[in-house]
Tab-separated table of C-alpha atoms and ligand atoms in Angstrom:
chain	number	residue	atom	x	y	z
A	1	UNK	CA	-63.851	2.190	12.950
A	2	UNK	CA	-65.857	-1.082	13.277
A	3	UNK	CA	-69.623	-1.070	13.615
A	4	UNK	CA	-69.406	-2.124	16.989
A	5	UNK	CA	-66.826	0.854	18.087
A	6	UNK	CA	-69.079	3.405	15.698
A	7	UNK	CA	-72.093	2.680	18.275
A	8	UNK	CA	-70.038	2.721	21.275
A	9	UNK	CA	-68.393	5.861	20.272
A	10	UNK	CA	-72.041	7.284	19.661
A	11	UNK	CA	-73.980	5.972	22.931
A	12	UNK	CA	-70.717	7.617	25.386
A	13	UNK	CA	-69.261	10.363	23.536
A	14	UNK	CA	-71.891	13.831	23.620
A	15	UNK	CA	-73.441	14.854	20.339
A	16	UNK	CA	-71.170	18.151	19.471
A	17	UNK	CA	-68.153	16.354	20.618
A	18	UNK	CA	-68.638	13.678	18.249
A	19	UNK	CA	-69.506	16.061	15.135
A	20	UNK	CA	-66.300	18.309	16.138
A	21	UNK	CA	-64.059	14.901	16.208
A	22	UNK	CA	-65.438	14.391	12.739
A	23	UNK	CA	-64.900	17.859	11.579
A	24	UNK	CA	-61.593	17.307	12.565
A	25	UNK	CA	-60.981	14.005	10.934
A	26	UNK	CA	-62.272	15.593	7.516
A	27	UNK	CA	-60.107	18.687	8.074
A	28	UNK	CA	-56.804	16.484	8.307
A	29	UNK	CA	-58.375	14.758	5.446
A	30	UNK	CA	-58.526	17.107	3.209
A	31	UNK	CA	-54.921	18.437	3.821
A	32	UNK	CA	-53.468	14.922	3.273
A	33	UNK	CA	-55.013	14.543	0.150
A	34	UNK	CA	-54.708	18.048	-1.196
A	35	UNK	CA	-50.977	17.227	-0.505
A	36	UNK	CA	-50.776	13.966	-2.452
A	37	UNK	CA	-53.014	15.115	-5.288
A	38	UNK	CA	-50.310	18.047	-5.235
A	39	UNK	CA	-47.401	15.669	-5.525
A	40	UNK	CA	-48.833	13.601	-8.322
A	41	UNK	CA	-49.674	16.907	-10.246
A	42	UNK	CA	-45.899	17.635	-9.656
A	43	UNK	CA	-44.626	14.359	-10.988
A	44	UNK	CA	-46.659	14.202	-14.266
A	45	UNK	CA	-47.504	17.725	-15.588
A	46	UNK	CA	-45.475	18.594	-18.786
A	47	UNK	CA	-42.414	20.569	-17.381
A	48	UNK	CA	-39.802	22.200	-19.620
A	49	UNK	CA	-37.847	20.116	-21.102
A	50	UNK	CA	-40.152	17.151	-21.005
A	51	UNK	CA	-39.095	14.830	-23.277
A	52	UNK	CA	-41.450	11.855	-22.248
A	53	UNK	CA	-43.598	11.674	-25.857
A	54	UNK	CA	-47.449	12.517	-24.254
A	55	UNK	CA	-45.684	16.176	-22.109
A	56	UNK	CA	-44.246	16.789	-25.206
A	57	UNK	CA	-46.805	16.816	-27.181
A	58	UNK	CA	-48.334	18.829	-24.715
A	59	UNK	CA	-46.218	22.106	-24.890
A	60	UNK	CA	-45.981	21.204	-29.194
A	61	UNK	CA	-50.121	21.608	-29.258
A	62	UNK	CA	-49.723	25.120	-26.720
A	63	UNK	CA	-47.385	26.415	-29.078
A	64	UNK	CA	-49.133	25.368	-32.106
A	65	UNK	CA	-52.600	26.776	-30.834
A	66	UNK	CA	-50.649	30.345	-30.181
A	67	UNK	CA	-49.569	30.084	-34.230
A	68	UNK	CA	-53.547	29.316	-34.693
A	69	UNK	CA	-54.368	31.895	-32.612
A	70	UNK	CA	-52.398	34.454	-34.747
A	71	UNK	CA	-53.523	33.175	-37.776
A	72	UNK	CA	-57.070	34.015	-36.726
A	73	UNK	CA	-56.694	37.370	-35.700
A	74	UNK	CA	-58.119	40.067	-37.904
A	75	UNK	CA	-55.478	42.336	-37.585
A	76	UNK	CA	-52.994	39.724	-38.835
A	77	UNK	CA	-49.320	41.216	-37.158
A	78	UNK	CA	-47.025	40.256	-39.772
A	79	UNK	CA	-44.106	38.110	-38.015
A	80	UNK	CA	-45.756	37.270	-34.818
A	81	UNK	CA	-45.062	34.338	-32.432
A	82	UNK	CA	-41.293	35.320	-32.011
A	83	UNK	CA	-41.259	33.989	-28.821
A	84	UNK	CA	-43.200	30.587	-29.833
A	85	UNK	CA	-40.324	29.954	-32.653
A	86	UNK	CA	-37.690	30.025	-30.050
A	87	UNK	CA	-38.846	27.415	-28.781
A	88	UNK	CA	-41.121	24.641	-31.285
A	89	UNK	CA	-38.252	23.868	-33.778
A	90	UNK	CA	-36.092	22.157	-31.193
A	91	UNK	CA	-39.525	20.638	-29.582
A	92	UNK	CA	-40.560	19.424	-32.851
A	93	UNK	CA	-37.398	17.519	-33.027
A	94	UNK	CA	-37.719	15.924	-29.658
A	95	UNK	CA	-41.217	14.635	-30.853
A	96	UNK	CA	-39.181	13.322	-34.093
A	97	UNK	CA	-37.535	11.082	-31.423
A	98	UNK	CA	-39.487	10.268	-28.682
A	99	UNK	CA	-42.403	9.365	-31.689
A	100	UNK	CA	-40.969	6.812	-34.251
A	101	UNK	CA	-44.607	7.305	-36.452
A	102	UNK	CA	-44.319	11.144	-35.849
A	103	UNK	CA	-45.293	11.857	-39.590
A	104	UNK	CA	-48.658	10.598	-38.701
A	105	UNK	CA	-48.920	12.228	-34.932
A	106	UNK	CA	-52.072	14.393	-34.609
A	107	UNK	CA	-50.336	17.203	-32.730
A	108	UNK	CA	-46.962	16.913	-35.274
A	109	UNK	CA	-49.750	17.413	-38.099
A	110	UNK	CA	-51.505	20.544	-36.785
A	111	UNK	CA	-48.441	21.692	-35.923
A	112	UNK	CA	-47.016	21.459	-39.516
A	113	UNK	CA	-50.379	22.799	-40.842
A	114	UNK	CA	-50.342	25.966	-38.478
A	115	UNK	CA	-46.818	26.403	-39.810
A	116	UNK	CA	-47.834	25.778	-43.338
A	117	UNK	CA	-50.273	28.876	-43.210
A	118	UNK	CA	-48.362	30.847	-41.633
A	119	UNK	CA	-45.224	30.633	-44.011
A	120	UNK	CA	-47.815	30.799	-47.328
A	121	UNK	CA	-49.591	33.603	-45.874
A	122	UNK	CA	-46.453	35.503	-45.522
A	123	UNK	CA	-45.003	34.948	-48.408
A	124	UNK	CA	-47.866	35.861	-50.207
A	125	UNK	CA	-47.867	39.358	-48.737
A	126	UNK	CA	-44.262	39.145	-49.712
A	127	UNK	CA	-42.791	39.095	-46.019
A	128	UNK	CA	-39.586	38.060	-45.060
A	129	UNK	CA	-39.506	34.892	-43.175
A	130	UNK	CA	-35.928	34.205	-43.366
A	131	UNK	CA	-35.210	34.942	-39.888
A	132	UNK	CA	-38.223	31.785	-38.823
A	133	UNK	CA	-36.917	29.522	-41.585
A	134	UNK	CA	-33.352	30.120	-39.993
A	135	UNK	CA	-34.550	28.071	-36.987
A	136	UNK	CA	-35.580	25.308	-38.190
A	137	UNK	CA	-33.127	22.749	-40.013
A	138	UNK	CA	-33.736	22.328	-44.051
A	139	UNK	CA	-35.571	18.701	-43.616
A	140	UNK	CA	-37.960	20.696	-41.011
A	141	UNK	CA	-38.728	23.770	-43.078
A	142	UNK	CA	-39.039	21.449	-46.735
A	143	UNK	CA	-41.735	19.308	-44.853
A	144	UNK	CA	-43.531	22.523	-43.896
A	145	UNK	CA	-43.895	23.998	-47.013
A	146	UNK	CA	-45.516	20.380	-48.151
A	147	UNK	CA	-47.420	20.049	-45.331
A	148	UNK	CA	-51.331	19.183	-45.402
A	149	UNK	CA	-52.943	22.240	-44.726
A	150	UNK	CA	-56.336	20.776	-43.311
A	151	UNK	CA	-54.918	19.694	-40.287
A	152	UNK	CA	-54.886	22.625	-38.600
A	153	UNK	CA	-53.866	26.627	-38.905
A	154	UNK	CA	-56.855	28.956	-38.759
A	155	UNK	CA	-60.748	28.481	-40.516
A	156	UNK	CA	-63.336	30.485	-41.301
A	157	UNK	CA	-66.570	30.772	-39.689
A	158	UNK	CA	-69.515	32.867	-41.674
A	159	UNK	CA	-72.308	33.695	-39.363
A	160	UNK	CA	-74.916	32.822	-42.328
A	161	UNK	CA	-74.344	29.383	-40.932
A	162	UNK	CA	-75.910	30.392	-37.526
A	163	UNK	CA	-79.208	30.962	-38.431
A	164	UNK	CA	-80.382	27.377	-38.455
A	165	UNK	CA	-78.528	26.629	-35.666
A	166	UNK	CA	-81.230	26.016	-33.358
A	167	UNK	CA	-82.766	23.236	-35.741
A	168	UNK	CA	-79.617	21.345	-36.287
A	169	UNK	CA	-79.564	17.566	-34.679
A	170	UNK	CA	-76.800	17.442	-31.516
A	171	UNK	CA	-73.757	16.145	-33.596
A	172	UNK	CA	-74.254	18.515	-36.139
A	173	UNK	CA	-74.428	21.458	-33.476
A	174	UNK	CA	-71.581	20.152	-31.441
A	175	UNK	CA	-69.226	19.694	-35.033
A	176	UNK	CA	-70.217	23.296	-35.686
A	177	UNK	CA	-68.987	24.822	-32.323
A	178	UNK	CA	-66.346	26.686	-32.773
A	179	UNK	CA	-64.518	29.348	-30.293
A	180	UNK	CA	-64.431	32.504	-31.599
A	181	UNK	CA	-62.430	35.383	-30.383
A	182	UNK	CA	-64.181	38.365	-32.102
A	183	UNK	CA	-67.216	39.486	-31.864
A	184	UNK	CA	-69.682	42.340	-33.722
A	185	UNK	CA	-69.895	45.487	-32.596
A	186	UNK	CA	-73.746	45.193	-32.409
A	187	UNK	CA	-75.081	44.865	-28.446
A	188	UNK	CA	-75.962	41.367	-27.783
A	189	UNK	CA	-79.773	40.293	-26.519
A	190	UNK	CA	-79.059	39.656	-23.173
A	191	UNK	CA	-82.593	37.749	-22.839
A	192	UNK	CA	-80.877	35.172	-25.363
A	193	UNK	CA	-78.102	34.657	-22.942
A	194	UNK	CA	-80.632	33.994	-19.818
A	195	UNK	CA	-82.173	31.595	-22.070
A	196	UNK	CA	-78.906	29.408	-22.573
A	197	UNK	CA	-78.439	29.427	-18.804
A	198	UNK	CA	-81.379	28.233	-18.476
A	199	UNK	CA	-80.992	25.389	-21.029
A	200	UNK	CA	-78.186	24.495	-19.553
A	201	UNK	CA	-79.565	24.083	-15.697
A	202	UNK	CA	-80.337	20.280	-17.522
A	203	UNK	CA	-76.762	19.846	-16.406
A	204	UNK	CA	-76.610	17.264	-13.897
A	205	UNK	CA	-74.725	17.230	-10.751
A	206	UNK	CA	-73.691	15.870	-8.176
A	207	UNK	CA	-76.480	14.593	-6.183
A	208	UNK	CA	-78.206	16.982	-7.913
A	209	UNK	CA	-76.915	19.453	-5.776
A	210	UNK	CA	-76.435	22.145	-8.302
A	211	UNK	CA	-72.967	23.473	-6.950
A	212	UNK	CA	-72.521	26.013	-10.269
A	213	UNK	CA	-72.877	29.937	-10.062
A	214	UNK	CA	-73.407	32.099	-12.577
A	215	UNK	CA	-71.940	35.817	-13.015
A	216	UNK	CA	-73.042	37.537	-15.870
A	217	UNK	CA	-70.857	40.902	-16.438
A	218	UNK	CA	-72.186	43.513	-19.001
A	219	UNK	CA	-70.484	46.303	-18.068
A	220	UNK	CA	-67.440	46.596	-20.702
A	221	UNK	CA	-64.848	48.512	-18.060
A	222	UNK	CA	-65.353	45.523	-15.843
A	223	UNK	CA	-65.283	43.159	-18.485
A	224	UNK	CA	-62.239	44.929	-19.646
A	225	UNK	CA	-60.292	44.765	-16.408
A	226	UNK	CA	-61.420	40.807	-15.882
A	227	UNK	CA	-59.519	39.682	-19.237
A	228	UNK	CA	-56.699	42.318	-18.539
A	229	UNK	CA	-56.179	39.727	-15.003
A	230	UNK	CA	-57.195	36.342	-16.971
A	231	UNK	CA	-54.920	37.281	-19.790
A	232	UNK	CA	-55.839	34.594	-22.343
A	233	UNK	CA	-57.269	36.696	-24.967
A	234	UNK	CA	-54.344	39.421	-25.140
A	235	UNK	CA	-54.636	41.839	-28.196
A	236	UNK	CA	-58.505	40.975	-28.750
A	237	UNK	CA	-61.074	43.401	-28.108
A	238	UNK	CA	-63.009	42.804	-25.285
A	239	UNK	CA	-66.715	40.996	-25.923
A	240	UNK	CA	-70.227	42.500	-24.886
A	241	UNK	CA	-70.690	39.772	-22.013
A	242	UNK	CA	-68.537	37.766	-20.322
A	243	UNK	CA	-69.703	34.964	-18.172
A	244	UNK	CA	-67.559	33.757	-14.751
A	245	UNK	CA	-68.687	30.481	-13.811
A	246	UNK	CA	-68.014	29.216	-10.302
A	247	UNK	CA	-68.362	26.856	-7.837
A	248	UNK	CA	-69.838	27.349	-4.754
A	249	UNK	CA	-68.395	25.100	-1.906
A	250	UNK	CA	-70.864	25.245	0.565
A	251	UNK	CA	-72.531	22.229	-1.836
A	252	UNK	CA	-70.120	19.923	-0.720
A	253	UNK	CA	-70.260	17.852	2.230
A	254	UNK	CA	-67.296	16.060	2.397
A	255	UNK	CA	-62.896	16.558	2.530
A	256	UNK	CA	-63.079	14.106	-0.384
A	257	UNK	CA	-65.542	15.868	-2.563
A	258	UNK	CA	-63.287	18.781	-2.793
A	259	UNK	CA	-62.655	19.258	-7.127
A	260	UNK	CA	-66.400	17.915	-8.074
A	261	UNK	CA	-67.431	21.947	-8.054
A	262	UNK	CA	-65.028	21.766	-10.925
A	263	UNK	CA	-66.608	18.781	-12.549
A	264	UNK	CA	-70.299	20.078	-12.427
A	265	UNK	CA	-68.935	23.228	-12.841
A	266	UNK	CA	-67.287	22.172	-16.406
A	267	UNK	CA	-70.304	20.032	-17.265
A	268	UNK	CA	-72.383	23.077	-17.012
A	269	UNK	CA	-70.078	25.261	-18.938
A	270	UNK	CA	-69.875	22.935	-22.057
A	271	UNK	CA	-73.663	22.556	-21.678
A	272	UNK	CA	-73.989	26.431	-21.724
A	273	UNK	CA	-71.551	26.947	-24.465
A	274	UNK	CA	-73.555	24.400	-26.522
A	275	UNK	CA	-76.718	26.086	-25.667
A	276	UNK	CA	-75.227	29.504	-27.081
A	277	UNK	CA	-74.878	28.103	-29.911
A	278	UNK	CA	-77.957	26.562	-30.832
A	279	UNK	CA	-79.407	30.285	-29.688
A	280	UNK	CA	-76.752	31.682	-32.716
A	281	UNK	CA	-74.535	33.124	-30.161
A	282	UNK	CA	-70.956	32.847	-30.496
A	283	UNK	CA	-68.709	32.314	-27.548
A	284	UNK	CA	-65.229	31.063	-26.187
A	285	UNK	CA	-64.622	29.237	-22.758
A	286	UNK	CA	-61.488	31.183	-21.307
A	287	UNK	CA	-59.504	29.616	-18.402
A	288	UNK	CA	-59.301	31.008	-14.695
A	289	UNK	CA	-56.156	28.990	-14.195
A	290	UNK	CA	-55.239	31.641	-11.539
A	291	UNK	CA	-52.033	32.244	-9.410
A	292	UNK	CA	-53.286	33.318	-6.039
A	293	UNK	CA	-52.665	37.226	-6.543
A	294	UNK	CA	-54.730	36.986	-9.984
A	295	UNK	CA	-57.586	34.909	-7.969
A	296	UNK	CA	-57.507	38.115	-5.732
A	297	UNK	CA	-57.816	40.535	-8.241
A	298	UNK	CA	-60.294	38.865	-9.580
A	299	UNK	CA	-62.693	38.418	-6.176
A	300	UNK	CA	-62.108	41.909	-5.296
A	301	UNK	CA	-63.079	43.384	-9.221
A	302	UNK	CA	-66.141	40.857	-9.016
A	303	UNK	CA	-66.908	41.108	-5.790
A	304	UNK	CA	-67.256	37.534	-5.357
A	305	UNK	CA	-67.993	35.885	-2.010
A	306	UNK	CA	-65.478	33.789	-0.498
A	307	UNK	CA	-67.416	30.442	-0.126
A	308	UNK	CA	-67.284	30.389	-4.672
A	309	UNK	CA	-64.657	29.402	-6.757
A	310	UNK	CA	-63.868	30.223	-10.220
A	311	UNK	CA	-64.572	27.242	-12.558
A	312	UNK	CA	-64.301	28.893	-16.034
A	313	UNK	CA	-65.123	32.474	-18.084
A	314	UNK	CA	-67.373	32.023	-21.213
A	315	UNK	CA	-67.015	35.202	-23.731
A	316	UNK	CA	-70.590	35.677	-25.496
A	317	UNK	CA	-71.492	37.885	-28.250
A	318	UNK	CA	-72.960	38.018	-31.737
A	319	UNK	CA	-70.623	36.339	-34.441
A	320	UNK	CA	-69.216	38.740	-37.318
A	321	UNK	CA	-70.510	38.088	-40.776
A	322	UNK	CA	-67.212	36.758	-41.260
A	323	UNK	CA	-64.328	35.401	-38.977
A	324	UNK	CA	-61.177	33.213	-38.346
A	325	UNK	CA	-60.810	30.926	-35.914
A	326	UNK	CA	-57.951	28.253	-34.760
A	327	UNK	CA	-58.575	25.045	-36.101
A	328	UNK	CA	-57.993	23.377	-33.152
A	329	UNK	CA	-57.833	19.767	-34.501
A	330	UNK	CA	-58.877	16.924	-32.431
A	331	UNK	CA	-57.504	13.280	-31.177
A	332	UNK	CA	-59.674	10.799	-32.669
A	333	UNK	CA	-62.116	8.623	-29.728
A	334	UNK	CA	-59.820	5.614	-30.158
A	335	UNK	CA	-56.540	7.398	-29.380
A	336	UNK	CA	-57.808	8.473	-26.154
A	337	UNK	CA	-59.956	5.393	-24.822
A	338	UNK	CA	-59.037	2.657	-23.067
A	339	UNK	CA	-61.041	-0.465	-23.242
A	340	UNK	CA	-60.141	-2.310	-20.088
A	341	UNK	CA	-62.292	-5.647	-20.469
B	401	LIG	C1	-61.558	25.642	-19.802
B	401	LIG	C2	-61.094	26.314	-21.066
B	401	LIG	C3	-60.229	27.382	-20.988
B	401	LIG	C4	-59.831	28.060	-22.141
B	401	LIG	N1	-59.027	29.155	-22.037
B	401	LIG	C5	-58.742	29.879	-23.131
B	401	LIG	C6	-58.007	31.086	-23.012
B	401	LIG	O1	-57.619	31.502	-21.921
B	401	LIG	N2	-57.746	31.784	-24.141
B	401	LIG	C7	-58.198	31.374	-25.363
B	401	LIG	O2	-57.960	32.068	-26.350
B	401	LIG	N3	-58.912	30.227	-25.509
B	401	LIG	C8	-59.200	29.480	-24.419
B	401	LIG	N4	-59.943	28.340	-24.529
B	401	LIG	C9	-60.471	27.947	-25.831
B	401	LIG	C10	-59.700	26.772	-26.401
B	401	LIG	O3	-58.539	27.237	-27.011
B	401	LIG	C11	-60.592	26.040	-27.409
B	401	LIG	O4	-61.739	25.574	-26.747
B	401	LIG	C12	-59.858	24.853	-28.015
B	401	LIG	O5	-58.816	25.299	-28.838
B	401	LIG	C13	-60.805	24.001	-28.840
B	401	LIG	O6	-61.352	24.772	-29.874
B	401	LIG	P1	-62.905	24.954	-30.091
B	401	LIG	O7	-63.491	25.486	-28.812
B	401	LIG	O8	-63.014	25.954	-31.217
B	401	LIG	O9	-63.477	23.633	-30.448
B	401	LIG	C14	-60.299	27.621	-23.398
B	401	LIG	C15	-61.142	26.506	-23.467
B	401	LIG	C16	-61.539	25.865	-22.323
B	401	LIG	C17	-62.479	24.687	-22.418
């Protein structure tokens, strides 16, 4: 609408007919574009049988992290990931193609590595592996075995390495983050944790609306029945506090500021997670990637109002003395930036 229109509209047309026209206009808005942002989520995620190079290395790295994952569990299940070697070998070959440098392809590396440790550590315990090694064709399983094994698989994290943590500078802190899955038995200091949130209120935002909610859950039978619906952390024990982060929407003003809860929202999470750690807390960010019956579940166990949405869970408690972790092995700046000049 021009200028000229805009005041002409304003001068003749009544005050709450005006505001309900542009209600209107941001309601049919936000419907278009929630329907093209759908359609260009539907033509680029990483399907099965992707065989463009960046989806597959997708669904190689989600496969890989469940090996990791298994490698850092305490109670180490002795052939597990049946389901995962069903599937990698054949990926893993795909990535051979669709890569001509694949030897030197971050997610082909960790993916070797996580491999690596997984066929040493059961063949140390003297643990037959012949049914894995089946799947995979000689040239696969020989560069296995003589893979490097620092580029991924599980490492160790001591928790005598904490208790500097809040005097380290920030890249030393951030380099030292690590999830961790498992936590001591011991009851953590819930003051600790209200101090992280408040550290991380620093986060900026949107206008500086401050859109992020925090639910802090202590009691374990909730706790337990809020990972039983997120089901990300399967076959762990269940932490002393678990944070839900959310959004709430009434901070938004606009169709087209619709997903920025989920920006601040993940700001603040990474801030908090940071935070944690400096306090000597350990933690790991777990997804609420919801389908719409788990996203009920969820409200109802939590009680949460209808105007939030969930952005993220954070598990917090106090590290073990000693613990595994995934390696989770990173792209390097370059490989992800694009300097457009
Ligand atoms: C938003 C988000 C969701 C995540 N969801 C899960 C999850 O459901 N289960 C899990 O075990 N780890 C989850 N993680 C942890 C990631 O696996 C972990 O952050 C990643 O491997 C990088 O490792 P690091 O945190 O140790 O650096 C999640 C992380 C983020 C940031």
């Amino acid at each position: 609408m021009s200028e000229k229109l805009r005041a002409v509209f304003h001068a003749c047309v009544p005050r709450p007919i005006a505001s309900a026209i542009r209600n209107l206009r941001q309601t049919l808005h936000l419907y278009k574009d929630s329907v093209l942002q759908a359609h260009r989520y539907n033509r680029n995620y990483s399907r099965v049988a992707s065989t463009e190079l960046t989806q597959l290395e997708t669904r190689i790295m989600f496969l890989s992290h469940q090996i990791e994952k298994g490698l850092s569990h305490s109670d180490f299940r002795y052939g597990f990931g049946r389901k995962v070697f069903l599937e990698l070998p054949a990926m893993l070959k795909s990535l051979e193609l669709a890569d001509s440098n694949y030897e030197e392809n971050t997610v082909f590396q960790e993916s070797m590595s996580a491999l690596h440790e997984y066929m040493e550590r059961h063949i140390r315990a003297g643990k037959d592996i012949s049914w894995q090694k089946s799947l995979f064709t000689n040239e696969q399983w020989n560069r296995i075995k003589s893979a490097n094994p620092s580029r991924g698989g599980s490492i160790v994290i001591r928790r005598s390495t904490k208790a500097n943590n809040s005097l380290l500078p920030y890249a030393q802190l951030n380099e030292h983050r690590h999830s961790v899955r498992e936590f001591s038995d011991e009851p953590v200091d819930v003051n600790l944790i209200e101090q992280a949130i408040d550290m991380a209120m620093r986060t900026p935002s949107v206008c500086n609306r401050q859109p992020t909610r925090v639910h802090l859950i202590l009691n374990p039978e909730i706790i337990t029945k809020a990972l039983a619906i997120q089901g990300g952390v399967r076959g762990y024990a269940a932490p002393p506090a678990l944070i839900l982060i959310t959004s709430d929407l009434r901070s938004f003003i606009t169709s087209y500021e619709r997903n920025e809860g989920f920006t601040d929202g993940g700001l603040f999470g990474m801030s908090l997670l940071l935070s944690l750690e400096s306090l000597g807390l350990a933690s790991c960010p777990l997804n609420t990637m919801f389908t719409a019956k788990a996203d009920k579940d969820t409200r109802k166990l939590l009680n949460l109002p209808d105007n939030e949405v969930p952005v993220m869970y954070i598990e917090v408690g106090n590290f073990l003395e000693e613990t595994r972790t995934c390696a989770s092995v990173r792209y390097t700046g370059n490989q992800i930036t694009t300097v457009i000049k």
